[in-house]
C-alpha cells in the first residue's frame, strides 16, 4: 500500500464560542432545571491545518482563520459568535509555515475540507501561486451559488476570486492520501485519511466530527449541521474506517486533543 512520507499538524490558535454550536449534549450544552439560570459555557475552539509530504509533493489541508478576521467577518456578525481571540502572532498560518521552512511556492495542493470561514480563511494566500486548490464538487457549487456576500459560515470574500478543482466520492489525491466524502456539516464536507509508514493511518475529520465528545459512541450532533441524517451517516462511515485500520482520529476543533498531539514546530508524524 502506498504511503505518504510525513504529516505536520499546524496549530493556529483558537476561536472561542458557546459550546452549543459544537455539541448538543444533555448535561453539557443542554441543561437541566437545576442549571437553567446558568449561562451557556464558552469554550476554546482550536483551529489547525495539516501539512502532508508525499512523493508527489506537499499538500496543505485547510487554511484556518485570517489575520484580518475582525474586519473580514464584520458584515456577517460571525466575529461576535466565534471571535478568533486566542491566537498569537506566531500561530497564524503564515507564521506556522515559516516556522517549518515551507514557502507558499513549495505547496503543490491546497485541499479545503469545506469552505467555511475558519477553514478557507487564508485560501487567498495561494492566489497567483502554482498550488492547485481542491474542494468537493457539491461544496463549490453551494459556496458559489447562493445570493449575496455570505450565508451561515460561508463567506465569499474568502474564496470567490479563486479557481478550484473538484472531487466527488472518496478520492485518492496522492500516494497515501485519500479524501473521504463526509457530508452533513455542509453539503460537501470532506475528511482526509493519511497512511504513514510508522504511525499507520491518521484520519483528519475536519467538522464532520468536531471533538471527542461528538465522536462518542454514540455520535453527538451540533447546532451547525446542514443535514442531520448525513451527519450521522458520515460519523459511522468514519467509525467503520477507524475500526478497520486502527486509525488515529484527529478531530476538527477539540480543545483537549490539540494539546495531546505532536504539533509544529517541534513535532510531526512519519
GROMACS .gro file of C-alpha atoms in nm:
model
  270
    1UNK     CA    1   0.000   0.000   0.000
    2UNK     CA    2   0.127   0.346  -0.091
    3UNK     CA    3   0.202   0.576   0.198
    4UNK     CA    4   0.267   0.943   0.249
    5UNK     CA    5   0.603   1.043   0.399
    6UNK     CA    6   0.528   1.288   0.679
    7UNK     CA    7   0.243   1.473   0.849
    8UNK     CA    8   0.289   1.801   1.036
    9UNK     CA    9  -0.006   1.946   1.227
   10UNK     CA   10  -0.001   2.327   1.234
   11UNK     CA   11  -0.197   2.456   1.536
   12UNK     CA   12  -0.333   2.803   1.460
   13UNK     CA   13  -0.462   2.925   1.794
   14UNK     CA   14  -0.830   2.922   1.886
   15UNK     CA   15  -1.160   3.092   1.848
   16UNK     CA   16  -1.395   3.096   2.145
   17UNK     CA   17  -1.765   3.017   2.128
   18UNK     CA   18  -2.074   2.893   2.306
   19UNK     CA   19  -2.031   2.515   2.337
   20UNK     CA   20  -2.383   2.463   2.199
   21UNK     CA   21  -2.257   2.547   1.849
   22UNK     CA   22  -2.033   2.239   1.869
   23UNK     CA   23  -2.222   1.995   2.088
   24UNK     CA   24  -2.591   1.927   2.156
   25UNK     CA   25  -2.545   1.708   2.460
   26UNK     CA   26  -2.756   1.677   2.776
   27UNK     CA   27  -2.554   1.773   3.080
   28UNK     CA   28  -2.301   1.971   2.876
   29UNK     CA   29  -2.467   2.225   2.650
   30UNK     CA   30  -2.827   2.127   2.724
   31UNK     CA   31  -2.900   2.197   3.090
   32UNK     CA   32  -3.144   2.051   3.340
   33UNK     CA   33  -3.376   2.260   3.554
   34UNK     CA   34  -3.129   2.295   3.838
   35UNK     CA   35  -2.893   2.472   3.595
   36UNK     CA   36  -3.147   2.667   3.391
   37UNK     CA   37  -3.027   3.006   3.515
   38UNK     CA   38  -2.659   2.935   3.444
   39UNK     CA   39  -2.505   3.087   3.132
   40UNK     CA   40  -2.410   2.852   2.849
   41UNK     CA   41  -2.042   2.757   2.873
   42UNK     CA   42  -1.798   2.927   2.637
   43UNK     CA   43  -1.508   2.711   2.527
   44UNK     CA   44  -1.191   2.727   2.322
   45UNK     CA   45  -1.242   2.625   1.959
   46UNK     CA   46  -0.891   2.548   1.833
   47UNK     CA   47  -0.817   2.561   1.462
   48UNK     CA   48  -0.542   2.374   1.277
   49UNK     CA   49  -0.405   2.299   0.933
   50UNK     CA   50  -0.212   1.991   0.823
   51UNK     CA   51   0.095   1.971   0.600
   52UNK     CA   52   0.137   1.635   0.425
   53UNK     CA   53   0.456   1.543   0.240
   54UNK     CA   54   0.424   1.280  -0.032
   55UNK     CA   55   0.633   1.151  -0.321
   56UNK     CA   56   0.421   1.374  -0.547
   57UNK     CA   57   0.468   1.693  -0.349
   58UNK     CA   58   0.333   1.883  -0.050
   59UNK     CA   59  -0.034   1.908   0.042
   60UNK     CA   60  -0.184   2.164   0.278
   61UNK     CA   61  -0.514   2.060   0.437
   62UNK     CA   62  -0.727   2.365   0.527
   63UNK     CA   63  -0.607   2.721   0.584
   64UNK     CA   64  -0.759   2.828   0.920
   65UNK     CA   65  -0.870   3.184   1.001
   66UNK     CA   66  -0.726   3.506   0.857
   67UNK     CA   67  -0.527   3.774   1.039
   68UNK     CA   68  -0.792   4.033   0.946
   69UNK     CA   69  -1.073   3.820   1.088
   70UNK     CA   70  -1.247   4.101   1.274
   71UNK     CA   71  -1.281   4.319   0.963
   72UNK     CA   72  -1.337   4.029   0.722
   73UNK     CA   73  -1.614   3.878   0.930
   74UNK     CA   74  -1.770   4.216   1.018
   75UNK     CA   75  -2.051   4.202   0.759
   76UNK     CA   76  -2.154   3.855   0.882
   77UNK     CA   77  -2.163   3.905   1.259
   78UNK     CA   78  -1.963   3.583   1.299
   79UNK     CA   79  -1.692   3.768   1.492
   80UNK     CA   80  -1.944   3.811   1.776
   81UNK     CA   81  -2.015   3.439   1.800
   82UNK     CA   82  -1.673   3.294   1.711
   83UNK     CA   83  -1.409   3.557   1.799
   84UNK     CA   84  -1.062   3.442   1.691
   85UNK     CA   85  -0.920   3.592   2.007
   86UNK     CA   86  -0.686   3.324   2.138
   87UNK     CA   87  -0.411   3.345   1.878
   88UNK     CA   88  -0.061   3.486   1.895
   89UNK     CA   89   0.136   3.626   1.603
   90UNK     CA   90   0.337   3.304   1.586
   91UNK     CA   91   0.021   3.093   1.545
   92UNK     CA   92  -0.127   3.241   1.227
   93UNK     CA   93  -0.089   3.012   0.925
   94UNK     CA   94   0.179   3.220   0.751
   95UNK     CA   95   0.388   3.217   1.070
   96UNK     CA   96   0.349   2.842   1.110
   97UNK     CA   97   0.460   2.777   0.753
   98UNK     CA   98   0.764   2.997   0.810
   99UNK     CA   99   0.849   2.804   1.127
  100UNK     CA  100   0.858   2.473   0.939
  101UNK     CA  101   1.051   2.628   0.649
  102UNK     CA  102   0.785   2.584   0.382
  103UNK     CA  103   0.715   2.868   0.138
  104UNK     CA  104   0.385   2.915  -0.041
  105UNK     CA  105   0.559   2.823  -0.366
  106UNK     CA  106   0.653   2.485  -0.216
  107UNK     CA  107   0.294   2.372  -0.168
  108UNK     CA  108   0.151   2.177  -0.458
  109UNK     CA  109  -0.210   2.123  -0.347
  110UNK     CA  110  -0.431   2.309  -0.102
  111UNK     CA  111  -0.728   2.096  -0.003
  112UNK     CA  112  -1.022   2.265   0.164
  113UNK     CA  113  -1.227   2.026   0.376
  114UNK     CA  114  -1.512   2.273   0.320
  115UNK     CA  115  -1.535   2.645   0.255
  116UNK     CA  116  -1.641   2.783   0.594
  117UNK     CA  117  -1.471   3.099   0.720
  118UNK     CA  118  -1.244   2.916   0.967
  119UNK     CA  119  -1.117   2.661   0.713
  120UNK     CA  120  -1.089   2.868   0.395
  121UNK     CA  121  -0.989   3.191   0.568
  122UNK     CA  122  -0.638   3.202   0.421
  123UNK     CA  123  -0.711   3.043   0.084
  124UNK     CA  124  -0.634   3.374  -0.086
  125UNK     CA  125  -0.270   3.338   0.021
  126UNK     CA  126  -0.241   3.092  -0.267
  127UNK     CA  127  -0.382   3.319  -0.536
  128UNK     CA  128  -0.115   3.351  -0.803
  129UNK     CA  129   0.090   3.057  -0.677
  130UNK     CA  130   0.129   2.724  -0.854
  131UNK     CA  131  -0.078   2.544  -0.592
  132UNK     CA  132  -0.390   2.361  -0.708
  133UNK     CA  133  -0.689   2.433  -0.483
  134UNK     CA  134  -0.922   2.139  -0.429
  135UNK     CA  135  -1.265   2.106  -0.270
  136UNK     CA  136  -1.570   1.883  -0.311
  137UNK     CA  137  -1.785   1.945  -0.616
  138UNK     CA  138  -2.102   1.998  -0.410
  139UNK     CA  139  -1.918   2.235  -0.176
  140UNK     CA  140  -1.801   2.453  -0.464
  141UNK     CA  141  -2.144   2.458  -0.625
  142UNK     CA  142  -2.308   2.566  -0.299
  143UNK     CA  143  -2.040   2.814  -0.195
  144UNK     CA  144  -2.050   2.998  -0.526
  145UNK     CA  145  -2.421   2.951  -0.587
  146UNK     CA  146  -2.601   3.150  -0.317
  147UNK     CA  147  -2.707   3.513  -0.346
  148UNK     CA  148  -2.524   3.783  -0.151
  149UNK     CA  149  -2.192   3.801   0.034
  150UNK     CA  150  -2.245   3.525   0.290
  151UNK     CA  151  -2.479   3.259   0.417
  152UNK     CA  152  -2.419   3.088   0.751
  153UNK     CA  153  -2.041   3.043   0.777
  154UNK     CA  154  -1.975   3.060   0.402
  155UNK     CA  155  -1.820   3.399   0.321
  156UNK     CA  156  -1.749   3.464  -0.047
  157UNK     CA  157  -1.467   3.707   0.036
  158UNK     CA  158  -1.260   3.402   0.137
  159UNK     CA  159  -1.276   3.223  -0.197
  160UNK     CA  160  -1.471   3.399  -0.472
  161UNK     CA  161  -1.161   3.504  -0.670
  162UNK     CA  162  -1.010   3.154  -0.665
  163UNK     CA  163  -1.040   2.861  -0.901
  164UNK     CA  164  -1.098   2.515  -0.755
  165UNK     CA  165  -1.052   2.169  -0.891
  166UNK     CA  166  -1.321   1.946  -0.751
  167UNK     CA  167  -1.356   1.586  -0.640
  168UNK     CA  168  -1.660   1.371  -0.582
  169UNK     CA  169  -1.679   1.050  -0.386
  170UNK     CA  170  -1.381   0.911  -0.196
  171UNK     CA  171  -1.071   1.011  -0.388
  172UNK     CA  172  -0.704   0.917  -0.357
  173UNK     CA  173  -0.541   1.255  -0.418
  174UNK     CA  174  -0.175   1.149  -0.373
  175UNK     CA  175   0.013   0.839  -0.259
  176UNK     CA  176  -0.121   0.751   0.087
  177UNK     CA  177  -0.369   1.042   0.094
  178UNK     CA  178  -0.741   0.981   0.043
  179UNK     CA  179  -1.020   1.237   0.066
  180UNK     CA  180  -1.331   1.089   0.228
  181UNK     CA  181  -1.676   1.223   0.145
  182UNK     CA  182  -1.836   1.308   0.482
  183UNK     CA  183  -2.127   1.548   0.427
  184UNK     CA  184  -2.363   1.664   0.698
  185UNK     CA  185  -2.184   1.964   0.844
  186UNK     CA  186  -2.202   2.113   0.493
  187UNK     CA  187  -2.312   1.954   0.166
  188UNK     CA  188  -1.952   1.893   0.064
  189UNK     CA  189  -1.753   1.842   0.383
  190UNK     CA  190  -1.459   1.604   0.341
  191UNK     CA  191  -1.230   1.425   0.584
  192UNK     CA  192  -0.875   1.317   0.500
  193UNK     CA  193  -0.713   0.979   0.550
  194UNK     CA  194  -0.333   0.967   0.553
  195UNK     CA  195  -0.144   0.636   0.563
  196UNK     CA  196   0.207   0.664   0.707
  197UNK     CA  197   0.487   0.405   0.726
  198UNK     CA  198   0.544   0.425   1.105
  199UNK     CA  199   0.234   0.588   1.254
  200UNK     CA  200  -0.012   0.394   1.040
  201UNK     CA  201  -0.341   0.557   0.945
  202UNK     CA  202  -0.446   0.904   1.058
  203UNK     CA  203  -0.790   1.048   0.985
  204UNK     CA  204  -0.843   1.424   0.997
  205UNK     CA  205  -1.217   1.465   1.035
  206UNK     CA  206  -1.249   1.840   0.993
  207UNK     CA  207  -1.601   1.937   1.101
  208UNK     CA  208  -1.754   1.600   1.019
  209UNK     CA  209  -1.660   1.536   1.385
  210UNK     CA  210  -1.589   1.842   1.598
  211UNK     CA  211  -1.442   1.674   1.905
  212UNK     CA  212  -1.405   1.354   2.101
  213UNK     CA  213  -1.740   1.413   2.269
  214UNK     CA  214  -1.902   1.438   1.926
  215UNK     CA  215  -1.745   1.106   1.821
  216UNK     CA  216  -1.888   0.902   2.108
  217UNK     CA  217  -2.018   0.644   2.052
  218UNK     CA  218  -2.295   0.737   2.031
  219UNK     CA  219  -2.229   1.028   1.796
  220UNK     CA  220  -2.347   1.367   1.926
  221UNK     CA  221  -2.460   1.632   1.677
  222UNK     CA  222  -2.401   2.007   1.682
  223UNK     CA  223  -2.602   2.322   1.626
  224UNK     CA  224  -2.421   2.377   1.295
  225UNK     CA  225  -2.534   2.082   1.084
  226UNK     CA  226  -2.666   2.117   0.731
  227UNK     CA  227  -2.819   1.767   0.722
  228UNK     CA  228  -2.852   1.561   1.038
  229UNK     CA  229  -2.905   1.228   0.861
  230UNK     CA  230  -2.590   1.283   0.656
  231UNK     CA  231  -2.401   1.384   0.972
  232UNK     CA  232  -2.479   1.053   1.143
  233UNK     CA  233  -2.402   0.852   0.828
  234UNK     CA  234  -2.065   1.024   0.788
  235UNK     CA  235  -1.963   0.966   1.150
  236UNK     CA  236  -2.046   0.596   1.119
  237UNK     CA  237  -1.859   0.579   0.787
  238UNK     CA  238  -1.550   0.719   0.960
  239UNK     CA  239  -1.602   0.484   1.254
  240UNK     CA  240  -1.600   0.190   1.016
  241UNK     CA  241  -1.268   0.301   0.865
  242UNK     CA  242  -1.123   0.362   1.211
  243UNK     CA  243  -1.224   0.017   1.331
  244UNK     CA  244  -1.077  -0.143   1.018
  245UNK     CA  245  -0.745   0.043   1.026
  246UNK     CA  246  -0.693   0.139   1.392
  247UNK     CA  247  -0.656   0.497   1.271
  248UNK     CA  248  -0.560   0.785   1.494
  249UNK     CA  249  -0.856   1.023   1.479
  250UNK     CA  250  -0.781   1.396   1.475
  251UNK     CA  251  -1.098   1.595   1.531
  252UNK     CA  252  -1.180   1.934   1.383
  253UNK     CA  253  -1.196   2.154   1.694
  254UNK     CA  254  -1.111   1.953   2.007
  255UNK     CA  255  -0.969   2.185   2.275
  256UNK     CA  256  -0.816   1.897   2.473
  257UNK     CA  257  -0.686   1.683   2.190
  258UNK     CA  258  -0.483   1.956   2.020
  259UNK     CA  259  -0.257   1.964   2.327
  260UNK     CA  260  -0.204   1.587   2.317
  261UNK     CA  261  -0.086   1.570   1.957
  262UNK     CA  262   0.265   1.615   1.823
  263UNK     CA  263   0.245   1.953   1.654
  264UNK     CA  264   0.461   2.209   1.473
  265UNK     CA  265   0.710   2.350   1.500
  266UNK     CA  266   0.868   2.069   1.707
  267UNK     CA  267   0.663   1.759   1.630
  268UNK     CA  268   0.547   1.557   1.330
  269UNK     CA  269   0.435   1.207   1.230
  270UNK     CA  270   0.603   0.967   0.988
   0.00000   0.00000   0.00000
